[in-house]
Each structure stands twice: as C-alpha cells, then as structure tokens.
Tab-separated table of C-alpha atoms and ligand atoms in Angstrom:
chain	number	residue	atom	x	y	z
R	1	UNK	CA	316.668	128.239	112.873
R	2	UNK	CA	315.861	131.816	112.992
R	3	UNK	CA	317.689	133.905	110.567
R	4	UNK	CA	319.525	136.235	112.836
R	5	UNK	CA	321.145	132.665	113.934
R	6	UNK	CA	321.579	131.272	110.701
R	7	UNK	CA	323.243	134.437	109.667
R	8	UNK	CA	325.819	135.003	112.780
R	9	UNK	CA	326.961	131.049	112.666
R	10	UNK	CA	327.518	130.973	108.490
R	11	UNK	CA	329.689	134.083	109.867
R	12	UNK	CA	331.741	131.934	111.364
R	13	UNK	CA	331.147	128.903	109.803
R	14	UNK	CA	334.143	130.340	107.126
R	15	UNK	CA	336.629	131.329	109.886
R	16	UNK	CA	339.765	128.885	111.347
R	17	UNK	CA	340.527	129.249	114.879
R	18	UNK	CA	340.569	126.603	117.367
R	19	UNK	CA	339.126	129.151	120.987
R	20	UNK	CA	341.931	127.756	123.386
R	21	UNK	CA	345.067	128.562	120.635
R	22	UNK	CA	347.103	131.233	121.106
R	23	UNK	CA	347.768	132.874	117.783
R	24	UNK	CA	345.753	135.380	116.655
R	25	UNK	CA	342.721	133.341	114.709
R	26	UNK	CA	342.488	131.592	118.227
R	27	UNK	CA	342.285	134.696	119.884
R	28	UNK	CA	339.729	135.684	117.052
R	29	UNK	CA	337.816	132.636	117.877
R	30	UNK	CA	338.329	132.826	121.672
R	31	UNK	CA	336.854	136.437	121.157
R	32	UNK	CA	333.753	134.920	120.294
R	33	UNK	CA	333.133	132.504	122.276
R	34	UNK	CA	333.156	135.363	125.437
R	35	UNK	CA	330.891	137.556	123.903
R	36	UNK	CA	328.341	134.533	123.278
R	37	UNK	CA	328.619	133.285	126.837
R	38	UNK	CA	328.091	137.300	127.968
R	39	UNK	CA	325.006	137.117	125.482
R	40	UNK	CA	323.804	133.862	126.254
R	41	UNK	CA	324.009	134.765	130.304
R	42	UNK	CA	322.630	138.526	129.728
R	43	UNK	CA	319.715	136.208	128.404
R	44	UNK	CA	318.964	134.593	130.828
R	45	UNK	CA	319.966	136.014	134.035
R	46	UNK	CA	323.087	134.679	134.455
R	47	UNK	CA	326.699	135.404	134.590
R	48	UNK	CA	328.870	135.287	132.040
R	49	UNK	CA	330.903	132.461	134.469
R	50	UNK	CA	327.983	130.608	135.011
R	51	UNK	CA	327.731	129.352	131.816
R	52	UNK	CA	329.185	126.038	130.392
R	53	UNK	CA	328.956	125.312	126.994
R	54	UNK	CA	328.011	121.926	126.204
R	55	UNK	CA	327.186	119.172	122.865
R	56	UNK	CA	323.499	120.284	123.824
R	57	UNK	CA	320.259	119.364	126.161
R	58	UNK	CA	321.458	115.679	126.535
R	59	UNK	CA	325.526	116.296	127.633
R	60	UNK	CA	324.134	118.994	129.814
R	61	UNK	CA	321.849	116.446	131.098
R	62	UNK	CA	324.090	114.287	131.967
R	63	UNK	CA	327.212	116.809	133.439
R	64	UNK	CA	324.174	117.738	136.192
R	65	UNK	CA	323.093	114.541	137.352
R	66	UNK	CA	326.613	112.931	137.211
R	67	UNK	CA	328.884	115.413	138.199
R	68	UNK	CA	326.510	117.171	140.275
R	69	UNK	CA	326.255	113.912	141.658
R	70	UNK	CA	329.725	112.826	141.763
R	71	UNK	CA	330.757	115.968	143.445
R	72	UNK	CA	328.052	116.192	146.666
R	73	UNK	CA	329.082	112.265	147.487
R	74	UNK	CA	333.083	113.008	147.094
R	75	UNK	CA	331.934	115.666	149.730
R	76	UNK	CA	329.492	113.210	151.754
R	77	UNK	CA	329.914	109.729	151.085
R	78	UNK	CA	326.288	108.897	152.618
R	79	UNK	CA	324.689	111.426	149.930
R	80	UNK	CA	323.508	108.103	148.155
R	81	UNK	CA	319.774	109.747	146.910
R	82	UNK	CA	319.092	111.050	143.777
R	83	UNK	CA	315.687	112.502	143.883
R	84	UNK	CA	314.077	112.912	140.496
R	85	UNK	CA	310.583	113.017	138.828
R	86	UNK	CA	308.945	109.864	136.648
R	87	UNK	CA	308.446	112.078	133.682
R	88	UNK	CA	311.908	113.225	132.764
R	89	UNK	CA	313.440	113.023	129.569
R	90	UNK	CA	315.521	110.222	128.861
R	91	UNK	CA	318.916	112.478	129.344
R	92	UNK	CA	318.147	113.004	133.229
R	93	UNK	CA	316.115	109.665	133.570
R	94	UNK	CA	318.628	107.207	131.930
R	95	UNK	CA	321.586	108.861	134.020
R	96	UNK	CA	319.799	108.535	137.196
R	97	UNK	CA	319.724	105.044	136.703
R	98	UNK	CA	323.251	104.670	135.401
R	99	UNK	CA	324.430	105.892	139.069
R	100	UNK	CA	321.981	103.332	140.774
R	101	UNK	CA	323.441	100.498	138.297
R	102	UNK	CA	327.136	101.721	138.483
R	103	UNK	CA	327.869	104.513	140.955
R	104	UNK	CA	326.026	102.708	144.085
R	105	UNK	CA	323.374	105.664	144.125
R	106	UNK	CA	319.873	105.393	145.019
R	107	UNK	CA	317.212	106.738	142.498
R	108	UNK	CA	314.020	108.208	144.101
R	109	UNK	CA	311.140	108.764	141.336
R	110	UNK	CA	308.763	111.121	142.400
R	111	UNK	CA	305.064	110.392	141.526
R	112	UNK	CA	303.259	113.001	139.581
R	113	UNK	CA	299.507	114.122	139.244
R	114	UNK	CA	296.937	113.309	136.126
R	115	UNK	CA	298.363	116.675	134.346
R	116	UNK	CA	301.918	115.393	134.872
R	117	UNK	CA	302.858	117.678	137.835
R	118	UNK	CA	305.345	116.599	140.440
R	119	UNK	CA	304.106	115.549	143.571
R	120	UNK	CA	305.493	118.555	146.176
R	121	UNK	CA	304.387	116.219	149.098
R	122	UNK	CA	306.354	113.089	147.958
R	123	UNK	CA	309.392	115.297	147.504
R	124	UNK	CA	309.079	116.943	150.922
R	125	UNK	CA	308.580	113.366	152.082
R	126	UNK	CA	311.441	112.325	150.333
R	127	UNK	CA	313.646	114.829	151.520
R	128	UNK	CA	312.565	114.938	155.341
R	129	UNK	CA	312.918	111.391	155.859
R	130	UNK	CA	316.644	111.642	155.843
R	131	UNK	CA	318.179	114.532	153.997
R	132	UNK	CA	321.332	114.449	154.597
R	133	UNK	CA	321.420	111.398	152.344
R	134	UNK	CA	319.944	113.308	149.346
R	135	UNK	CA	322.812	114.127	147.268
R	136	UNK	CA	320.859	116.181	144.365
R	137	UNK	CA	317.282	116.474	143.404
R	138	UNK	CA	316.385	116.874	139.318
R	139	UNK	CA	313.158	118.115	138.252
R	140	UNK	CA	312.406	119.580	134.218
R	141	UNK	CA	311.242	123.542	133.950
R	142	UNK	CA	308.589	121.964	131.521
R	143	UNK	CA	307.508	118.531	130.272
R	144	UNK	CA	308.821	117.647	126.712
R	145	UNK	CA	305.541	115.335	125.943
R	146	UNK	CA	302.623	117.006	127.582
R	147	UNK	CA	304.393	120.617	127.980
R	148	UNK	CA	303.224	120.459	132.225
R	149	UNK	CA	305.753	123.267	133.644
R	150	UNK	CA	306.645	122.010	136.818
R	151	UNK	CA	306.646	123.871	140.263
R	152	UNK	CA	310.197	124.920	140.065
R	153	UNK	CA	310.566	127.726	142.952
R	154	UNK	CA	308.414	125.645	145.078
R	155	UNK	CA	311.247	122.429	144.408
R	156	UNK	CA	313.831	124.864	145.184
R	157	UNK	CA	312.378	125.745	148.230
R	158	UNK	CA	311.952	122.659	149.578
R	159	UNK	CA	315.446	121.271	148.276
R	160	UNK	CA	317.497	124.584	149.959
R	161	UNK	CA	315.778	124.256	153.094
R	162	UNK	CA	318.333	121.267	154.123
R	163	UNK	CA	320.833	122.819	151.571
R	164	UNK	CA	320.847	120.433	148.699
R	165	UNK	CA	321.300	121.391	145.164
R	166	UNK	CA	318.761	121.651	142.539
R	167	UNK	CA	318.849	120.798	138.692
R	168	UNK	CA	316.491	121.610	136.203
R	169	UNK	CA	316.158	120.441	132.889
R	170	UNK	CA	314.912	123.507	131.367
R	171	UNK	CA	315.246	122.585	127.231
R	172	UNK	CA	311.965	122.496	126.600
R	173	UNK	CA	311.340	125.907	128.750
R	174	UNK	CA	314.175	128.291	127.361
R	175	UNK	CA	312.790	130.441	124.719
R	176	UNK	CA	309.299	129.284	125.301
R	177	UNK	CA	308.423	131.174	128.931
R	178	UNK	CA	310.415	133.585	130.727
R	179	UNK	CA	313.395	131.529	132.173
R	180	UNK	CA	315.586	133.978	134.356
R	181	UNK	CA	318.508	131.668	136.435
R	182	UNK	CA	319.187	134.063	139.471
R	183	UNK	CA	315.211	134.262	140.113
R	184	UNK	CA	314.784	131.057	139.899
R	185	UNK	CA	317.308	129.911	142.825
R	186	UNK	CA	318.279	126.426	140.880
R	187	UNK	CA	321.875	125.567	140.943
R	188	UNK	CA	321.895	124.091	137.561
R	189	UNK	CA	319.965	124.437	134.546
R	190	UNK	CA	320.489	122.413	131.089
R	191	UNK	CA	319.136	123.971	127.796
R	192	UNK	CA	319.859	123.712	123.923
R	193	UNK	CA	320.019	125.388	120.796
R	194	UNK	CA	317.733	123.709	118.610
R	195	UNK	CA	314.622	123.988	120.768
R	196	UNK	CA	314.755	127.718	120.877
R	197	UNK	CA	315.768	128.471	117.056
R	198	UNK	CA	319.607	127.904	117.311
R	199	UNK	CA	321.391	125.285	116.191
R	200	UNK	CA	321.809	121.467	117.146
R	201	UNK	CA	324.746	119.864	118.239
R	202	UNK	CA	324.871	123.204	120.575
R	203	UNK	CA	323.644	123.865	123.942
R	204	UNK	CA	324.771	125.186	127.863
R	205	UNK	CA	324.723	123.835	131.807
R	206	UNK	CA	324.218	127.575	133.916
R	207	UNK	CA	325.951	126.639	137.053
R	208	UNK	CA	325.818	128.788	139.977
R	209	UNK	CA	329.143	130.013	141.374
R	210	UNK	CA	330.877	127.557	143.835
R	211	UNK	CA	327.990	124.638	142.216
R	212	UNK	CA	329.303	120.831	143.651
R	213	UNK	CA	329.960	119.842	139.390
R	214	UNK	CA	332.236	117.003	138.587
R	215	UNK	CA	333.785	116.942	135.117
R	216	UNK	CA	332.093	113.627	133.569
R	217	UNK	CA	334.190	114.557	129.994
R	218	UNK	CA	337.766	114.590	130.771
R	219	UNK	CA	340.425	115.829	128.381
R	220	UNK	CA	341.997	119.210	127.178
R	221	UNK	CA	340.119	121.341	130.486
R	222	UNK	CA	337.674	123.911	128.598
R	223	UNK	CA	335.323	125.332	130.305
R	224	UNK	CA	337.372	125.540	133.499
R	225	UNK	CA	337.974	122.089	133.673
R	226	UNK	CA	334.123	120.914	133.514
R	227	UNK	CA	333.395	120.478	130.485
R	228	UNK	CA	336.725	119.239	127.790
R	229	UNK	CA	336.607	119.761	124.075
R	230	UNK	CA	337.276	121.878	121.370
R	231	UNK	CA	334.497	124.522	121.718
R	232	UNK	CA	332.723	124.732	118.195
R	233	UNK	CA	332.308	128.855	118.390
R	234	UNK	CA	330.248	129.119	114.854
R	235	UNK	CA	327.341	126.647	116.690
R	236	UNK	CA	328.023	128.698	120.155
R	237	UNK	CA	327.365	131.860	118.585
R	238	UNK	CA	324.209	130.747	116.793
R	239	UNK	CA	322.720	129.288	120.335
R	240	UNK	CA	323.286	132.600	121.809
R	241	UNK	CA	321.852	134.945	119.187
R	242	UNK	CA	319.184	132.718	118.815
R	243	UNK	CA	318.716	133.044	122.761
R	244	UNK	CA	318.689	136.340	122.342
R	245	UNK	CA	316.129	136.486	119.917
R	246	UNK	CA	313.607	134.545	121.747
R	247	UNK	CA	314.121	135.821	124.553
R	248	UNK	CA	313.296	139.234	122.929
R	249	UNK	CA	310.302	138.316	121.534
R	250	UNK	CA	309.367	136.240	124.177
R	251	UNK	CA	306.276	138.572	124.918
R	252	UNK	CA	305.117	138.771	121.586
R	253	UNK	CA	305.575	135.206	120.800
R	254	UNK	CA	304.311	133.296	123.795
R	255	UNK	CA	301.288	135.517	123.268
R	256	UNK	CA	300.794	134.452	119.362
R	257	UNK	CA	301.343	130.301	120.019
R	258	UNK	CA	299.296	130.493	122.957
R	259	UNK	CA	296.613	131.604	121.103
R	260	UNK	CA	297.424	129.486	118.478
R	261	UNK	CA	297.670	126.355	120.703
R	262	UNK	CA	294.390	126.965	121.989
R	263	UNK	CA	292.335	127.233	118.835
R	264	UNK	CA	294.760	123.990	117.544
R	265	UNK	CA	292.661	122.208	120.882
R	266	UNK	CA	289.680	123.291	120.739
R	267	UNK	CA	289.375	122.589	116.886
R	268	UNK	CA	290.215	118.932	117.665
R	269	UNK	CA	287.922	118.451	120.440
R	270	UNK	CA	284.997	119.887	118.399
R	271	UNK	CA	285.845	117.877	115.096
R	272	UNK	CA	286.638	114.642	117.390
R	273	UNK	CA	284.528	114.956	120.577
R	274	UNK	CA	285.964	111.644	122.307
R	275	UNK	CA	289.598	113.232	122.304
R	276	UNK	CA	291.254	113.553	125.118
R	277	UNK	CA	293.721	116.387	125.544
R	278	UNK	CA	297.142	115.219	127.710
R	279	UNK	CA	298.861	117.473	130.599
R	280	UNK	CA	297.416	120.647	132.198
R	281	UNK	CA	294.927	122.779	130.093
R	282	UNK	CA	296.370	126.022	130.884
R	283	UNK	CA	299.698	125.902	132.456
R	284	UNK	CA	301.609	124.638	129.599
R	285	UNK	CA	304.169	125.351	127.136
R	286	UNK	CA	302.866	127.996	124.470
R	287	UNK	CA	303.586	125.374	121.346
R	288	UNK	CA	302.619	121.901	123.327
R	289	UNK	CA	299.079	120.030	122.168
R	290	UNK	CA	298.825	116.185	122.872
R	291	UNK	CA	295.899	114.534	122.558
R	292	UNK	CA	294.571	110.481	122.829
R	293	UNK	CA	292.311	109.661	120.044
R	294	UNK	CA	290.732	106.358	121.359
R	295	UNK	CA	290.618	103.156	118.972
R	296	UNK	CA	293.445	105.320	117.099
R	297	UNK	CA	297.075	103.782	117.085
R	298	UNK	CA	298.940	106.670	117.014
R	299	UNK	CA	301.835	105.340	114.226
R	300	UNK	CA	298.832	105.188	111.649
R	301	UNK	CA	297.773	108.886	112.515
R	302	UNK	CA	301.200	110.069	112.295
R	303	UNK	CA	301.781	108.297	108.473
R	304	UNK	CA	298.501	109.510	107.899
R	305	UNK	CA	298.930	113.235	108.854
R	306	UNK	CA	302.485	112.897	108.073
R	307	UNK	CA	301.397	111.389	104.136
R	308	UNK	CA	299.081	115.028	104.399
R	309	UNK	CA	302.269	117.219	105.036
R	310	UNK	CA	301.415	117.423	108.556
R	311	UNK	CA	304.500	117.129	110.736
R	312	UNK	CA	303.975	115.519	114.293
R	313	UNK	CA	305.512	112.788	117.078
R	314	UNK	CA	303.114	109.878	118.685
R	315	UNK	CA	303.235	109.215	122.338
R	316	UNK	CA	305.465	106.106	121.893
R	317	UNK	CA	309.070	106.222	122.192
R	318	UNK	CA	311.252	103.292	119.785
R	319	UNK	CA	313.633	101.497	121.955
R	320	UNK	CA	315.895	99.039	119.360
R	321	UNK	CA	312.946	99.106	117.098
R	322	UNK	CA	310.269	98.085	119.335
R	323	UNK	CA	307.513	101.180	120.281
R	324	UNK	CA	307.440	101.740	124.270
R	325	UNK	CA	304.459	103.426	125.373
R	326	UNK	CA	305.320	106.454	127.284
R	327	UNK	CA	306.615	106.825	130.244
R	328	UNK	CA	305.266	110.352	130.901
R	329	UNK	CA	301.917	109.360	129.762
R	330	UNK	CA	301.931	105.924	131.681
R	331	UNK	CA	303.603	108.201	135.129
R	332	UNK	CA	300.287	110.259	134.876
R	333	UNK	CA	298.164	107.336	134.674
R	334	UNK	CA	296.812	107.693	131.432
R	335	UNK	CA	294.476	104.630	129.821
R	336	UNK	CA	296.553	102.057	127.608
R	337	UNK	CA	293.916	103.043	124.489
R	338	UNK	CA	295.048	107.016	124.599
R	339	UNK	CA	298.217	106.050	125.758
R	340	UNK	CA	298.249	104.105	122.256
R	341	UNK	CA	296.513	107.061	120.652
R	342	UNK	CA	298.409	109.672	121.703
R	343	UNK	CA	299.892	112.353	119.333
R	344	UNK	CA	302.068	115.211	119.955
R	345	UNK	CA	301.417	118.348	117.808
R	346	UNK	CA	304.502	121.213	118.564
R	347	UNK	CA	303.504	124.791	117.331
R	348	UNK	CA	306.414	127.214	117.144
R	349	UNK	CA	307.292	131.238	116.110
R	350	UNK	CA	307.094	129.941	112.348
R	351	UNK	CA	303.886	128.336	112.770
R	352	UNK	CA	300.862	130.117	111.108
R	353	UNK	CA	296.980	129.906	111.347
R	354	UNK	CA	296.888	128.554	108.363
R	355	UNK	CA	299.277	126.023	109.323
R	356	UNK	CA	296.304	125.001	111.959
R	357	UNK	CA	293.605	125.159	109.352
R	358	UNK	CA	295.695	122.256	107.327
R	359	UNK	CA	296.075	120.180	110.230
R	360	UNK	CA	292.295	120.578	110.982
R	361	UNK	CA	291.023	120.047	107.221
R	362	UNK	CA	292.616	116.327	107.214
R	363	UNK	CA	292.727	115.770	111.186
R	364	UNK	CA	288.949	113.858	111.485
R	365	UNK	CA	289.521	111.945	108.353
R	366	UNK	CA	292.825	110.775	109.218
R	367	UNK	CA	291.425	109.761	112.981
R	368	UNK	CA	288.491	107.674	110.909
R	369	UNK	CA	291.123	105.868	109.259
R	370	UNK	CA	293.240	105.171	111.970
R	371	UNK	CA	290.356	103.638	113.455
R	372	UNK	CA	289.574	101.469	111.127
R	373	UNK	CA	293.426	100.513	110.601
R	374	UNK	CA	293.489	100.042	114.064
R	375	UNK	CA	290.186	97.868	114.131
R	376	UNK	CA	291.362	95.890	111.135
R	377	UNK	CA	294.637	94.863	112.723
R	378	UNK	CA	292.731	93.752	115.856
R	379	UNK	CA	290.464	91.926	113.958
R	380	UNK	CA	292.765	90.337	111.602
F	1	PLP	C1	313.279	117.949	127.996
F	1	PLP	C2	314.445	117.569	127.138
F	1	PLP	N1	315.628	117.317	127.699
F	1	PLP	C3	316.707	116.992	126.976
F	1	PLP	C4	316.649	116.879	125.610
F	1	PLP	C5	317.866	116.499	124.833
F	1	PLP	O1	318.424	117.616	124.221
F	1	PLP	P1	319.417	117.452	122.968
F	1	PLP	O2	318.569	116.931	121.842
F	1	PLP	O3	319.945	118.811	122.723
F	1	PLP	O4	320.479	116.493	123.356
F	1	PLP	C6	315.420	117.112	124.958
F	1	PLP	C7	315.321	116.991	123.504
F	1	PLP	O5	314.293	116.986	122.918
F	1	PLP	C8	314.285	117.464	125.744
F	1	PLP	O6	313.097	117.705	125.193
C-alpha cells in the first residue's frame, strides 16, 4: 500500500463507530465515510452519489452484471441478452453465466482480436440484430492478463445508440491510466483498492444517477439500499487516499513504468529471441508484460524465478487444483505451447530498474531450465 494509505486507515483502524449509528462515534465514523466517497468521486470524475462502496473488484463485479441485470429485465421482461467480452475476469465472466444457468438470461461472448481487443463489429452485430433484447453489455477498461485496454468510448457509443447501459470493469485501469467516469459515458464502473495502492477487502461500483441497479446483497440498506453491510470506514478511507494518490501522480508514474515495462520487454526478447510477447505492444497497461517462452511450462519458470526472489503469475488459472489454460490467452488464439509458457510479470510505482536488472540476470537461465524440466517430463 502506499504510505499516505497505510497511514490514514491505521488512523482509523483505532477508532469505534459503526457509519449508520447515531451517537456521536457513529456520526464520527459516518463523517468519514462522506468525505472518502467526496475524495474517491473528486478522483475520478464522479459524484459524490455516484459512488457505492463495495467488498472490492469482485462484489462490484457482480452488483453490475446482476443487478444491472436484474433491474433492465424487471423493466423489460424480453431484455434476455447479456453482451460481454471472452476475456473478462472471472467476477464479470462467472456472473454472466450464473444468469444464463439461473436467471433465464442469454450470455453473448464477444470475440476478440490476436492482441485481445474486443471485436467492435461483433458487438454492433450483436446489438443491431435485436436490441431491444439486450439488457446490459460488460466490457473491462483494461485486460488483467495481457493489460489490452479495450475501446471503451467506442462500446459506449455503440451500446447508447439503442439506449442500453454499459459496465466496465475498470480494476485493472484505475490508478494505472487516466480513468475519468463522466468522460467516459459508462453507466457503471467496478474498481478496487488493492490494485491501485489501497487496501484489499475494499473497493467501489460508480453508478450514474437514475442507473437500472438491483441490490444483489440484501440486509440493513447502506448505500441507499444497493449495497447492505456495515461499511468498514478505516479500509474506505485507505481506498480513497490511495485513489487520490495515484491519481495524482498518475502523470509521473505512468510515464516511469512505461518506460520501465518497455526495457523489462525488450530485455527478454533480446536474452530469449523465440519469446513471444502477449496483448498489444503499445496500448497497454503501464505495469503489464506477458510473454510465451516456448518448450517452457510456465509453473517451472514461476518456482524458478520465484526460488530467485522474483515475484510473478503464469498464464494458467487453478480451478479445484487442476491448472486451466487461459481463457484470455486461448480467446486471442494463442498456440497451446505459449499458452503453456506464458508468464505474467506486473511492474508497479515501487518497482525499480534494478528490480528489472534482477529479473533479467536469472530470466535466460531459468527459461533453459524450464526447458529441460519441461522436456524431461515429456520424455519421462
Ligand atoms: C480485472 C479484474 N476484475 C476484478 C478483479 C477482482 O477484484 P477483487 O480482487 O478486488 O475482488 C480483479 C482482481 O485481480 C481483476 O484483475
């Protein structure tokens, strides 16, 4: 977390004061709350109103796609179509499909290109062929495997032309490149506090005024009846400071791990020329490098780098134990062998270059290793 966080939620951490009692730590508590949802808002271009706190990037997630959903078909009951991309996180992508398994909706996934960008012709497809059936269309800000940033204006476009809703899952964007709500004409946008130096377990849904939202959390009515549950104000005031902070530095920053990100790549395609970098060269998030190493399983690499004090994810997901290649990867029709050698290096405002000349010194040694681990266990 970045220190100005750490240091406003330990603030906190040592006060009572449940936000929705009535005596005066309450109050104290309450007090708090406001002036992070003012901060969080001033942020990021929205209002104060607009924002509901949430559990984080997941339960905001979720309150989109299944109250947003739950709402527009109350309205409508033929607004059966949820229109979506194939590369979401799990969070949008898993309740998609809960509504077409128990809420009789129909998921539409939206192809995407080799770099992992949505497919603006499928979606206008999608939408023209009957749009008054299209009850909410959900496309991420950026890609949390191959950092893509997706077409988001031009989604909105086509979306408000026949006046249906837009969400974007925008965790991975927030912090990272400028994210302003009003410009951006969405109607909802999920983000969280650990991917932009707050804390986790915290996060927020921006909802435009008057925004079709179900609750999908029922209970004591926070949040003006969207969202129920004790707010945690300590965690809320760390997201929005931290918010703050990056947003701040934004400039600065995006600057510095661009650069940084871009001598990370080219170091690994000079000291492993078969590599294959994953997701769109330039239009990316600042801290996002993936890369296939062919012949490499990626699980080696990662114990190997990992056994080196390098810190970084493969391009499998574990489902009850069992590694799934990836979706996003598989969506952009990526080879099974990078698919399988795929790893996920995340720079962020901490990282330094010497951080990069570490993960260089023991990157081709590790890759010859994981090669022959790889080779071994084929052979054997
Ligand atoms: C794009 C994206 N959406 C949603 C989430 C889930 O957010 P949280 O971990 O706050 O539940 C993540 C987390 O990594 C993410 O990358």
């Amino acid at each position: 977390m970045v220190d100005a966080a750490v240091q406003a939620m330990c603030s906190e951490l040592a006060l009572v004061g449940n936000p929705s009692s009535l005596h005066t730590a309450g109050r104290r508590a309450r007090r708090v709350v406001e002036e992070s949802r003012e901060l969080l808002a001033a942020s990021l271009g929205a209002r104060p109103s607009e924002v509901v706190f949430t559990s984080g990037g997941t339960e905001a997630d979720n309150l989109a796609v299944i109250g947003g959903y739950s709402a527009r078909r109350a309205a409508d009951p033929r607004r059966r179509r949820v229109l979506t991309s194939a590369v979401e996180h799990h969070a949008v992508m898993d309740s998609v499909q809960w509504l077409a398994d128990h809420a009789d909706a129909e998921a539409v996934w939206l192809p995407v290109d080799r770099l992992g960008r949505v497919d603006l012709e499928a979606l206008r497809e999608a939408i023209e062929s009957d749009p008054e059936s299209v009850a909410l269309v959900s496309v991420m800000w950026a890609n949390n495997e191959v950092g893509t940033l997706q077409p988001i204006e031009d989604v909105v476009e086509l979306a408000h032309a026949h006046g249906i809703p837009v969400h974007t899952d925008a965790v991975q964007a927030v912090g990272h490149v400028p994210v302003d709500f009003a410009a951006s004409g969405v109607d909802l946008l999920s983000l969280t506090g650990h991917k932009l130096g707050g804390p986790m377990g915290a996060g927020a849904l921006l909802a435009v005024r008057g925004a079709a939202l179900a609750p999908v959390q029922h209970g004591g009515g926070q949040e003006r009846g969207v969202r129920s549950g004790t707010l945690d104000a300590p965690a809320i005031r760390g997201l929005s400071v931290a918010a703050q902070v990056a947003t701040a530095e934004l400039t600065s920053s995006m600057a510095r791990v661009t650069a940084l990100r871009d001598r990370l790549i080219d170091g690994i395609l000079r000291a492993v020329p078969d590599a294959v970098l994953h997701g769109d060269p330039t239009d990316r998030l600042p801290g996002n490098v993936n890369v296939g190493f062919p012949g490499c399983e990626g699980d080696s690499l990662l114990y190997l780098l990992d056994a080196q004090g390098i810190e970084c994810s493969t391009g499998s997901a574990c489902q009850a134990g069992v590694p799934q290649p990836s979706h996003v990867l598989l969506a952009m029709g990526v080879p099974d062998d990078l698919i399988r050698g795929a790893l996920r290096l995340t720079l962020g405002h901490s990282t330094t270059e010497a951080d990069l000349d570490a993960a260089l010194a023991v990157l081709p040694a590790a890759v010859e290793r994981a090669r022959g681990a790889g080779l071994a266990s084929r052979v054997g």
